[in-house]
Each structure stands twice: as structure tokens, then as C-alpha cells.
Short mmCIF file of N, CA and C in Angstrom, two decimals:
data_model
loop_
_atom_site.label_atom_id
_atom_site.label_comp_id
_atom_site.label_asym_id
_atom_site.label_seq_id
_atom_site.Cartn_x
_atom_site.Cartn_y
_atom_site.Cartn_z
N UNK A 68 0.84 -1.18 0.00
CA UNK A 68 0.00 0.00 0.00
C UNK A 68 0.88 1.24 0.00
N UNK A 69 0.06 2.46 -0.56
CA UNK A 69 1.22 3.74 -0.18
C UNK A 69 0.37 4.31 0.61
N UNK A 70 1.54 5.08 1.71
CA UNK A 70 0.94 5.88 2.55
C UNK A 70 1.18 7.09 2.16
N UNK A 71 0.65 8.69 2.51
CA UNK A 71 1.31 9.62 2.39
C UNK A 71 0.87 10.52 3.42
N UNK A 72 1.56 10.84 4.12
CA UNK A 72 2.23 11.33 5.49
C UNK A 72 2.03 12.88 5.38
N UNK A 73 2.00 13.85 5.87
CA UNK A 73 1.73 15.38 5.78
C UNK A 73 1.92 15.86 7.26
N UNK A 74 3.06 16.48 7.53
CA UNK A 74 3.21 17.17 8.83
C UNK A 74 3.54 18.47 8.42
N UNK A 75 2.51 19.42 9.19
CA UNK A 75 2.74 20.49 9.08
C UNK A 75 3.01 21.05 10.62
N UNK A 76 3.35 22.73 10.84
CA UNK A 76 3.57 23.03 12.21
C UNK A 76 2.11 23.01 12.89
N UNK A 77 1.70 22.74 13.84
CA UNK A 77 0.80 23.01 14.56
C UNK A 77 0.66 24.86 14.49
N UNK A 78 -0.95 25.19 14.39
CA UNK A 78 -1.36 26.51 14.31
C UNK A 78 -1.05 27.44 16.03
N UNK A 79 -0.24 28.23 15.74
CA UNK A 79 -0.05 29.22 16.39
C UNK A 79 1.79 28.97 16.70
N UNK A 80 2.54 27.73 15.73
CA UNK A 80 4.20 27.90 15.73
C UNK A 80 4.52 28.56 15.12
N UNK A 81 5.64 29.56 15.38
CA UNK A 81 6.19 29.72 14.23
C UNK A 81 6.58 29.54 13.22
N UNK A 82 6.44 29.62 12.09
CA UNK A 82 6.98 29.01 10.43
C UNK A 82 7.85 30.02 9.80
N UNK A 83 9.01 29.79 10.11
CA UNK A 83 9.82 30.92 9.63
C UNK A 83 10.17 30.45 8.07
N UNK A 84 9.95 29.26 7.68
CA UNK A 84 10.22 29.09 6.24
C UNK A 84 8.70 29.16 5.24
N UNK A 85 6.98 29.40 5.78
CA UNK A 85 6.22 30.27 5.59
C UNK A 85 6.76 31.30 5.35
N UNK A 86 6.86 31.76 6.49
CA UNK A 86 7.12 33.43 6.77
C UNK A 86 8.39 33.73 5.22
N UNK A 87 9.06 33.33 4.88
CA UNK A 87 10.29 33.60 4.27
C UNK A 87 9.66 33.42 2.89
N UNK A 88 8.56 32.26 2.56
CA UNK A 88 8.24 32.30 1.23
C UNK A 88 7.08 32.99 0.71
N UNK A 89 6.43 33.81 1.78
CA UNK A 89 5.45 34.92 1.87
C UNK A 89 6.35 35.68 1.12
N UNK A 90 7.88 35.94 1.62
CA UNK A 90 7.90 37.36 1.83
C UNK A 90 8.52 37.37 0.34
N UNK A 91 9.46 36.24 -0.37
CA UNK A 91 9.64 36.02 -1.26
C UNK A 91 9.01 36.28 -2.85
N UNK A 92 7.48 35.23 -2.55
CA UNK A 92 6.30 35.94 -3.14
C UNK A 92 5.99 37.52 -3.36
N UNK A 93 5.91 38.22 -2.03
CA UNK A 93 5.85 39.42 -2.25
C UNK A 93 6.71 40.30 -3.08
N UNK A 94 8.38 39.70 -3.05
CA UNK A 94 9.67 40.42 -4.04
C UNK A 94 9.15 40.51 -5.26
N UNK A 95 8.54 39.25 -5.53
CA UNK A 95 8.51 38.98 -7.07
C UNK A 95 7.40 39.46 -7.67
N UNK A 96 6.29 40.35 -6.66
CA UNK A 96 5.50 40.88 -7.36
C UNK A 96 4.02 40.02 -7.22
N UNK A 97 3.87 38.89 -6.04
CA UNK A 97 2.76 38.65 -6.48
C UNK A 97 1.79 39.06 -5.15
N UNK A 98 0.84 39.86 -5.16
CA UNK A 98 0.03 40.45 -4.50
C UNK A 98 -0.66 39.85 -3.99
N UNK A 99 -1.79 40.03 -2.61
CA UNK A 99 -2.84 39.15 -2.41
C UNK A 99 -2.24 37.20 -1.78
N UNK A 100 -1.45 37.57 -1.37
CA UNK A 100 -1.10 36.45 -0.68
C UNK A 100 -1.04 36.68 1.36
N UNK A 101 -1.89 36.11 2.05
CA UNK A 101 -2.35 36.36 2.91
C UNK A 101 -1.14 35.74 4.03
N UNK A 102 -1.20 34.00 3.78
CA UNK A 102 -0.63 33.64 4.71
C UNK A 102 -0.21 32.34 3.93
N UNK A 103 1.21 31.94 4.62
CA UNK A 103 2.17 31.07 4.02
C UNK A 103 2.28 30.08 4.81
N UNK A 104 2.30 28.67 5.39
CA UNK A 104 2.69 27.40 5.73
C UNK A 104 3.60 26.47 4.98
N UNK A 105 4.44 26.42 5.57
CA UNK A 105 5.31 24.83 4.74
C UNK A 105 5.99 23.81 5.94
N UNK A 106 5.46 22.49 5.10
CA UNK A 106 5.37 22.03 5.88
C UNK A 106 6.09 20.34 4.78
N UNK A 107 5.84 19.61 5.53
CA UNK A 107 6.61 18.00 4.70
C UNK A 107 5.85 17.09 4.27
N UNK A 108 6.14 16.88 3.49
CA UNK A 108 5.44 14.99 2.98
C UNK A 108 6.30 14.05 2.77
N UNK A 109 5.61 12.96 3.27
CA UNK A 109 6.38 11.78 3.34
C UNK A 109 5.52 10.95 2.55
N UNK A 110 5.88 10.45 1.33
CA UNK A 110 5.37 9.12 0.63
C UNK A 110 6.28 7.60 0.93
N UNK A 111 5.56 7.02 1.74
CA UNK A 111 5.84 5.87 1.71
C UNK A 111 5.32 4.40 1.41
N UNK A 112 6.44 3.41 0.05
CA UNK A 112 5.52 1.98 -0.17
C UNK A 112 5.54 0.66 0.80
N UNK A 113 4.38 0.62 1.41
CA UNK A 113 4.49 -0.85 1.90
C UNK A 113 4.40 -2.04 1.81
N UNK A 114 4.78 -2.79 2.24
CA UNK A 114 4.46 -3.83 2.03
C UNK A 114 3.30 -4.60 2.19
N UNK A 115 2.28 -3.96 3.35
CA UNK A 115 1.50 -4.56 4.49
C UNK A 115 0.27 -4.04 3.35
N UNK A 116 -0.42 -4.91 3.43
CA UNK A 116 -1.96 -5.32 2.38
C UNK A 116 -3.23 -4.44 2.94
N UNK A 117 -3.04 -4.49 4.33
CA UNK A 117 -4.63 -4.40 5.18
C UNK A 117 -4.46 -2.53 5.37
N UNK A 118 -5.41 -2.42 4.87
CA UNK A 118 -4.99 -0.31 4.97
C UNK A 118 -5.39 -0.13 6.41
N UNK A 119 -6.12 -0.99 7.77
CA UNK A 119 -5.85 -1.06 8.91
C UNK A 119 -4.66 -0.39 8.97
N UNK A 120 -4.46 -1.95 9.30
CA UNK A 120 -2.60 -1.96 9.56
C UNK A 120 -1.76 -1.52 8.79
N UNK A 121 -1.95 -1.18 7.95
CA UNK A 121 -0.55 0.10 7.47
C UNK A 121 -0.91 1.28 8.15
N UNK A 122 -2.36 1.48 8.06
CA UNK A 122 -2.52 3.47 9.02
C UNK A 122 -1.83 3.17 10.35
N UNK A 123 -2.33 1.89 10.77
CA UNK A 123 -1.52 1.66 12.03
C UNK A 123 0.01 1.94 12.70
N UNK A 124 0.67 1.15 11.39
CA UNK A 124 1.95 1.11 11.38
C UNK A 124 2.22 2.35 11.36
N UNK A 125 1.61 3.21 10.47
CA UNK A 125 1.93 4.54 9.73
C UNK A 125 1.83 5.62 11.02
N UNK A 126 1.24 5.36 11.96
CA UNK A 126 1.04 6.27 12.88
C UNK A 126 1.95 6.24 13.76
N UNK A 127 2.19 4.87 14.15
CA UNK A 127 3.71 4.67 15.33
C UNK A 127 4.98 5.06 14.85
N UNK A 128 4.97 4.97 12.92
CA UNK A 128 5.96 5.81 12.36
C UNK A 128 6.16 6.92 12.49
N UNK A 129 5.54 7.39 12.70
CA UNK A 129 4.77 9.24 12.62
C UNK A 129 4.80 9.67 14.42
N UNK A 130 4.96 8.76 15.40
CA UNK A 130 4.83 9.23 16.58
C UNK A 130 6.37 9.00 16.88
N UNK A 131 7.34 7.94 16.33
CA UNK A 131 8.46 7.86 16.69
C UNK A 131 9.53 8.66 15.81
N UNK A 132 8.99 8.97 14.64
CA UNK A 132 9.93 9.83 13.95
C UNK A 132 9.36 10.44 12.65
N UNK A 133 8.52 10.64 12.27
CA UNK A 133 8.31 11.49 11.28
C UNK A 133 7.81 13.00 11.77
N UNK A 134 6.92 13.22 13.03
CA UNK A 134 6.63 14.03 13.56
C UNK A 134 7.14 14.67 14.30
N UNK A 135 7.48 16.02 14.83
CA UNK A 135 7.68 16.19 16.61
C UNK A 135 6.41 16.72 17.00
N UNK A 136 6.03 15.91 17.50
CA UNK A 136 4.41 15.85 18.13
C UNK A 136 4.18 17.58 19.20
N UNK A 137 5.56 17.73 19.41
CA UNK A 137 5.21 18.79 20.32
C UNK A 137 5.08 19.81 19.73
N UNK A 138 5.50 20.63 18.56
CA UNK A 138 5.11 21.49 17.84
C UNK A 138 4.48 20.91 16.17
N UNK A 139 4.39 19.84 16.01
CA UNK A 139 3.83 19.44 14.52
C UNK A 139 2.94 18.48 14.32
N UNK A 140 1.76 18.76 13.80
CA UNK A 140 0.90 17.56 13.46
C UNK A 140 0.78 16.82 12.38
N UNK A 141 0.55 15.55 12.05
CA UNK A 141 0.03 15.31 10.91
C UNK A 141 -0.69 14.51 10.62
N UNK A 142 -0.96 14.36 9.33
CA UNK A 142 -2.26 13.33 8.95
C UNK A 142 -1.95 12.39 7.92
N UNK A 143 -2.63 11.65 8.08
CA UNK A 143 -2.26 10.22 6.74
C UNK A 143 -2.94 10.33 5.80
N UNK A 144 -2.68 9.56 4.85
CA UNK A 144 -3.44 9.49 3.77
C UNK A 144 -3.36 7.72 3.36
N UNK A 145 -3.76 6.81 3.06
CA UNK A 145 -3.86 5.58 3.14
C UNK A 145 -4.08 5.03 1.67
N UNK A 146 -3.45 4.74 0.81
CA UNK A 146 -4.28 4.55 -0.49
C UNK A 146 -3.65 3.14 -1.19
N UNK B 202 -9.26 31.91 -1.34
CA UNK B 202 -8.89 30.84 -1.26
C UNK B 202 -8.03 30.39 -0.77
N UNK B 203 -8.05 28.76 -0.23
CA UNK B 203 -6.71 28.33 0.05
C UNK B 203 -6.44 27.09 -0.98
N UNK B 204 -4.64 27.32 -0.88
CA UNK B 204 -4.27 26.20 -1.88
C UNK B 204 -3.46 25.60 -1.22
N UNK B 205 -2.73 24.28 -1.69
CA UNK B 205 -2.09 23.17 -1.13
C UNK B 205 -1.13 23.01 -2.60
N UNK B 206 -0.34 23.79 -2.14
CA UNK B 206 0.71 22.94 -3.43
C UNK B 206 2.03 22.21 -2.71
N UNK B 207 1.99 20.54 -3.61
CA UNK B 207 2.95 19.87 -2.96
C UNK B 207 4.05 19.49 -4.28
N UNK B 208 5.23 19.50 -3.66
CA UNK B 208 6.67 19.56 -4.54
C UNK B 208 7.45 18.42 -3.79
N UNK B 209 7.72 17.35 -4.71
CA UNK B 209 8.37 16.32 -4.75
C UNK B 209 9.68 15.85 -6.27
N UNK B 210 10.44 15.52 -5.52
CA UNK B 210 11.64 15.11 -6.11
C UNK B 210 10.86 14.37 -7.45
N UNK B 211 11.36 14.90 -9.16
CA UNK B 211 10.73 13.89 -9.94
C UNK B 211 11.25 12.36 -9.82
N UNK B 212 10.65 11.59 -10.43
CA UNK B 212 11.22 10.06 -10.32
C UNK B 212 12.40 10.15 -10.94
N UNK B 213 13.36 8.89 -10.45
CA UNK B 213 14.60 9.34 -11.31
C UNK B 213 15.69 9.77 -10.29
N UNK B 214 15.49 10.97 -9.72
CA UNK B 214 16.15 12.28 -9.36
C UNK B 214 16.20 11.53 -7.29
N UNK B 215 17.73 11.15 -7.29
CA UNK B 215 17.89 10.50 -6.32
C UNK B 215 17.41 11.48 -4.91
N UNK B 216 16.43 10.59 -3.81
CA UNK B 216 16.25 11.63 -2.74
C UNK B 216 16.90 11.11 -1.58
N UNK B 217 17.98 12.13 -1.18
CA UNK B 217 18.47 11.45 -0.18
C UNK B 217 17.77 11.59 1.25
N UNK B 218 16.71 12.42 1.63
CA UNK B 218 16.37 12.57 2.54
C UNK B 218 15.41 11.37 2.66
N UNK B 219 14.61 10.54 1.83
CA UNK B 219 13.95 9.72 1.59
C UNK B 219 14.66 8.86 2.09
N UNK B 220 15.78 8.73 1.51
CA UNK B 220 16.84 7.67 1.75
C UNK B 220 17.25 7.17 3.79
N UNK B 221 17.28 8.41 4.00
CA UNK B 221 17.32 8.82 5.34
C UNK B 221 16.30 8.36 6.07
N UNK B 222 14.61 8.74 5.79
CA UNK B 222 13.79 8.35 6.60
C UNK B 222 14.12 7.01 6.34
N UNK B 223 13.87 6.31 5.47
CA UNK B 223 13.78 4.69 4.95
C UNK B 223 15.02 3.98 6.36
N UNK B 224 16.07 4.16 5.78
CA UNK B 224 16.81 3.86 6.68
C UNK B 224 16.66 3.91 8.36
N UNK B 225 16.33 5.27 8.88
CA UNK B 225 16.00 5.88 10.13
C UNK B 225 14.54 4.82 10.56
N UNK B 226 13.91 4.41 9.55
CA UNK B 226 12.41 3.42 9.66
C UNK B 226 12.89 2.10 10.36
N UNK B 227 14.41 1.50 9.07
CA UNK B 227 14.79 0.24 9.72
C UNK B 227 15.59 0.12 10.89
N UNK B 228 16.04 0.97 11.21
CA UNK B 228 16.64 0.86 12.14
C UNK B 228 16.05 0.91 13.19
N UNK B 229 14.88 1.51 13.47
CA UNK B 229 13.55 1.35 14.65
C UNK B 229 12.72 0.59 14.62
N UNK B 230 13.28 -0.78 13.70
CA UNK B 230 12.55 -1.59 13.72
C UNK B 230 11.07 -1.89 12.60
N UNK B 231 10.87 -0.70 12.35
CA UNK B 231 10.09 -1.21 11.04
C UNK B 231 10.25 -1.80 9.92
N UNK B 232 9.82 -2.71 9.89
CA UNK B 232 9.78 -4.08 8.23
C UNK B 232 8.66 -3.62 7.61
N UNK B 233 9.23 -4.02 6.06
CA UNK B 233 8.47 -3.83 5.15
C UNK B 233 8.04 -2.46 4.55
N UNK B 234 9.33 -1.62 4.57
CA UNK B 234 9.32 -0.35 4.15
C UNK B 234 9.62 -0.19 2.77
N UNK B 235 9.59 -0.43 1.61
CA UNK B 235 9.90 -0.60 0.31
C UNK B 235 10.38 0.80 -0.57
N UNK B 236 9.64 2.11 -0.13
CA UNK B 236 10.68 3.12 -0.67
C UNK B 236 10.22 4.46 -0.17
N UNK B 237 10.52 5.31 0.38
CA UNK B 237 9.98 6.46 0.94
C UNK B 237 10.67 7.68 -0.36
N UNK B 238 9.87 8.34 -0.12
CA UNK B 238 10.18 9.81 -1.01
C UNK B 238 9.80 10.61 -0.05
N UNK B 239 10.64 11.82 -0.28
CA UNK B 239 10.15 12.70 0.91
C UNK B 239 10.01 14.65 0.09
N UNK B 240 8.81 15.11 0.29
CA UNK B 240 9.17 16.35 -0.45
C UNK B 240 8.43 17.38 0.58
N UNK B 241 8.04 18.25 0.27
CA UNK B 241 7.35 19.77 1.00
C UNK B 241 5.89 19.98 0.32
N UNK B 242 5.51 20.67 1.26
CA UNK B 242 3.77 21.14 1.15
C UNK B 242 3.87 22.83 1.45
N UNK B 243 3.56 23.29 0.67
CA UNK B 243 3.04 24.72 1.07
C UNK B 243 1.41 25.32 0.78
N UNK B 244 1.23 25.96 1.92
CA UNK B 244 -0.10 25.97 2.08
C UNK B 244 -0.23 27.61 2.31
N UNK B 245 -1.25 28.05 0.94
CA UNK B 245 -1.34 29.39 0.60
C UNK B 245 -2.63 29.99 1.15
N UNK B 246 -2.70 30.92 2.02
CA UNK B 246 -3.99 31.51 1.71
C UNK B 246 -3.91 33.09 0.85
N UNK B 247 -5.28 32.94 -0.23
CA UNK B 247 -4.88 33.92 -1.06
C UNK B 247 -5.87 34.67 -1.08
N UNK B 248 -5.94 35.66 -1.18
CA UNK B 248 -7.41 36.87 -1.25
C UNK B 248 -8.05 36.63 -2.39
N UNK B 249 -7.45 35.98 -3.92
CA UNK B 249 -8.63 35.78 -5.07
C UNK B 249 -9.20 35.02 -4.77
N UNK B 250 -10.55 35.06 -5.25
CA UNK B 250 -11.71 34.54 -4.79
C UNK B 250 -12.29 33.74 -5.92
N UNK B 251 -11.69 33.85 -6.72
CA UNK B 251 -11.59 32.76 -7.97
C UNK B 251 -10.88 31.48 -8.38
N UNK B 252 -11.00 30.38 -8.52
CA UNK B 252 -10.69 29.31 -8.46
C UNK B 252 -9.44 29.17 -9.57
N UNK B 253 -10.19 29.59 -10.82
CA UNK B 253 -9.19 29.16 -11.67
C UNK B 253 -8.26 30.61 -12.04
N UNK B 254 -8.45 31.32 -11.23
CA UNK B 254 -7.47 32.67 -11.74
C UNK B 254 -6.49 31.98 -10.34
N UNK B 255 -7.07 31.59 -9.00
CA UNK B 255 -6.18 31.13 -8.15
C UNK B 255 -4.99 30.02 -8.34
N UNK B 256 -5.57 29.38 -9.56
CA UNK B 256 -4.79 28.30 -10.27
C UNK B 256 -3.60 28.68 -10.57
N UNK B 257 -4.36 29.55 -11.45
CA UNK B 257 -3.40 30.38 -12.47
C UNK B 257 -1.95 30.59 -11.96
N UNK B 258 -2.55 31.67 -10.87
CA UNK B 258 -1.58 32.62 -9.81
C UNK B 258 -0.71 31.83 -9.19
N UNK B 259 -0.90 30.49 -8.73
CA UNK B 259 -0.14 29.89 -7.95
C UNK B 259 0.90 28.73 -9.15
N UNK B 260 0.36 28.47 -9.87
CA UNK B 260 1.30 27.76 -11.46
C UNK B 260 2.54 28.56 -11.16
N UNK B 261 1.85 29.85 -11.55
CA UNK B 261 3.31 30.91 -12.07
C UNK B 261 4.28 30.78 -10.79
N UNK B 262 3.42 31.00 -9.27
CA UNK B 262 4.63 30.87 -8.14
C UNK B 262 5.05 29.76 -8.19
N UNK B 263 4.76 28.72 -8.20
CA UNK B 263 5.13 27.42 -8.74
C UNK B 263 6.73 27.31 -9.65
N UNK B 264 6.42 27.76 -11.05
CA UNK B 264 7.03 28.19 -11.74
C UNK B 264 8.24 28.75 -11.56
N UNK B 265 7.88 30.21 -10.92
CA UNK B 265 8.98 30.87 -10.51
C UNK B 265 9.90 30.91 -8.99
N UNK B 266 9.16 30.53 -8.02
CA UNK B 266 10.00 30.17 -6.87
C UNK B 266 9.61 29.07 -5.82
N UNK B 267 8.04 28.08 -5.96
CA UNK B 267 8.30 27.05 -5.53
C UNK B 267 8.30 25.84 -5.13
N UNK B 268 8.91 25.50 -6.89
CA UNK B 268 9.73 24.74 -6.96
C UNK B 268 10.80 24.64 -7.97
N UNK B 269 11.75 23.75 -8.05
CA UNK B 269 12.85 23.46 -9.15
C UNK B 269 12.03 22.82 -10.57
N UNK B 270 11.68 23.11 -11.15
CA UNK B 270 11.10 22.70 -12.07
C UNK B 270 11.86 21.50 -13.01
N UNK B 271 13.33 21.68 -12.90
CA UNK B 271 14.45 20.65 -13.31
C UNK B 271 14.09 19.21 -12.83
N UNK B 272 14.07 19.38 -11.64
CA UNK B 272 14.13 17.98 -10.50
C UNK B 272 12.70 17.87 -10.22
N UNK B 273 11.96 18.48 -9.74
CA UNK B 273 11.10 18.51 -8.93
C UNK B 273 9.74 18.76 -10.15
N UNK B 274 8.37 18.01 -9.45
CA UNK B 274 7.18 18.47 -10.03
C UNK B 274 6.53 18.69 -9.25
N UNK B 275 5.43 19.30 -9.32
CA UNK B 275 4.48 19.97 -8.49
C UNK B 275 3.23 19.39 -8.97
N UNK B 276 2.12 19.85 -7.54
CA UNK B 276 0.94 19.28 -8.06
C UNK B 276 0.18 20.74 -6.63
N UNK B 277 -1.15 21.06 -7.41
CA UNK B 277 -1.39 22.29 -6.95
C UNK B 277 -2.85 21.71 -6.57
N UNK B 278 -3.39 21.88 -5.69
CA UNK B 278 -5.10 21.43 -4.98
C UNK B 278 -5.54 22.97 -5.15
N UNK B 279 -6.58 23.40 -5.38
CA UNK B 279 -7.46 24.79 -4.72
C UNK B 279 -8.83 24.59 -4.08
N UNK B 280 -9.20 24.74 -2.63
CA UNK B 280 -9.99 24.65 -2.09
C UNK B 280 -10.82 26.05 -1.60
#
């Protein structure tokens, strides 16, 4: 199965690499851009059949190292 | 509107950070990891209120700062 993984900062962290491609945007002229987030994806193929147990797996992945839970959340995608 | 544009290494185009999680996976014990890719999400909020002019607008940032258009492809959501 593939999973795909999406951690972004939790709302109210700082995002200084947002913040930097806001401001970027703005150099180049493009107007009307409010607010910036960046954040990661992780695509990963498994092996494991049951989309259970891969979200499963996928989450203890995501709690032991794809995330830092204390400022970043994320969500799966299961497909 | 808000948009979701995500930028990943094209196929081909070796990712070493991929390489990294994959590895960083087996070594904590997870089996059955077969290939991770790893890329970025940026998440726009934009004052046009139009869908496909929002398209538009975000192609060109796309285009011009973000992403590598060499290595990398993009894929743009508007919600």
C-alpha cells in the first residue's frame, strides 16, 4: 500500500520558512497572498496489504519519527 | 482561497532525505518499508476569490520560486 504522510507546524508555531516564502512571493510581485505554511510529505511503499494496519503502522511511524508531536501535526493518507 | 501545493523530487532524481527516513524506519525496527520519497507542502492563503485565476496565480509561483522545475514536479489542490 502507499501511505502519504503530511506534517505540518501546529497553528499558532512559528513558520519561519512560511514566513520567508510569503515574503519572497511578495519580491517577485505577487500580490494578495495572505498567509504562508510549509510544511513536509512523506510518501511511503508498503508492504503490508490491510490499509488497517498500514494506518496503524503509519502512525507509530509518525509518533516515533516522522513528527515532533510537540510542535507538529500530521495526517495520513492511506491509499 | 486556500491552496495546497505539494513539490516532490521527480522520479529518477535521487532523494536522499527519503533515503534517510527509509533507513532511520529500519533501524527502529520497522519491516516492510519498500521506498519512501520525501518532499514539501506549502499551504497558501490567497485573497482571489476565484478558483481558476487562483490556479493560475499559484502555477506561475510554482514556476517561478516554488519549486525546481528541473528535478522537482508539483501538483497544486485549490480549495
Amino acid at each position: 500500500m502507499k501511505a502519504t504522510v503530511t506534517v505540518m507546524l501546529k497553528t499558532g508555531v512559528l513558520d519561519p520558512q512560511g514566513e520567508a516564502v510569503k515574503s519572497a512571493l511578495g519580491a517577485l510581485g505577487f500580490a494578495g497572498v495572505d498567509a504562508v505554511r510549509q510544511g513536509k510529505v512523506i510518501e511511503l511503499d508498503l508492504e503490508e496489504t490491510d490499509a488497517a494496519a498500514a494506518e496503524a503502522a503509519v502512525t507509530e511511524m509518525c509518533d516515533k519519527l516522522l513528527a515532533n508531536t510537540v510542535i507538529e501535526s500530521y495526517r495520513i493518507e492511506i491509499a
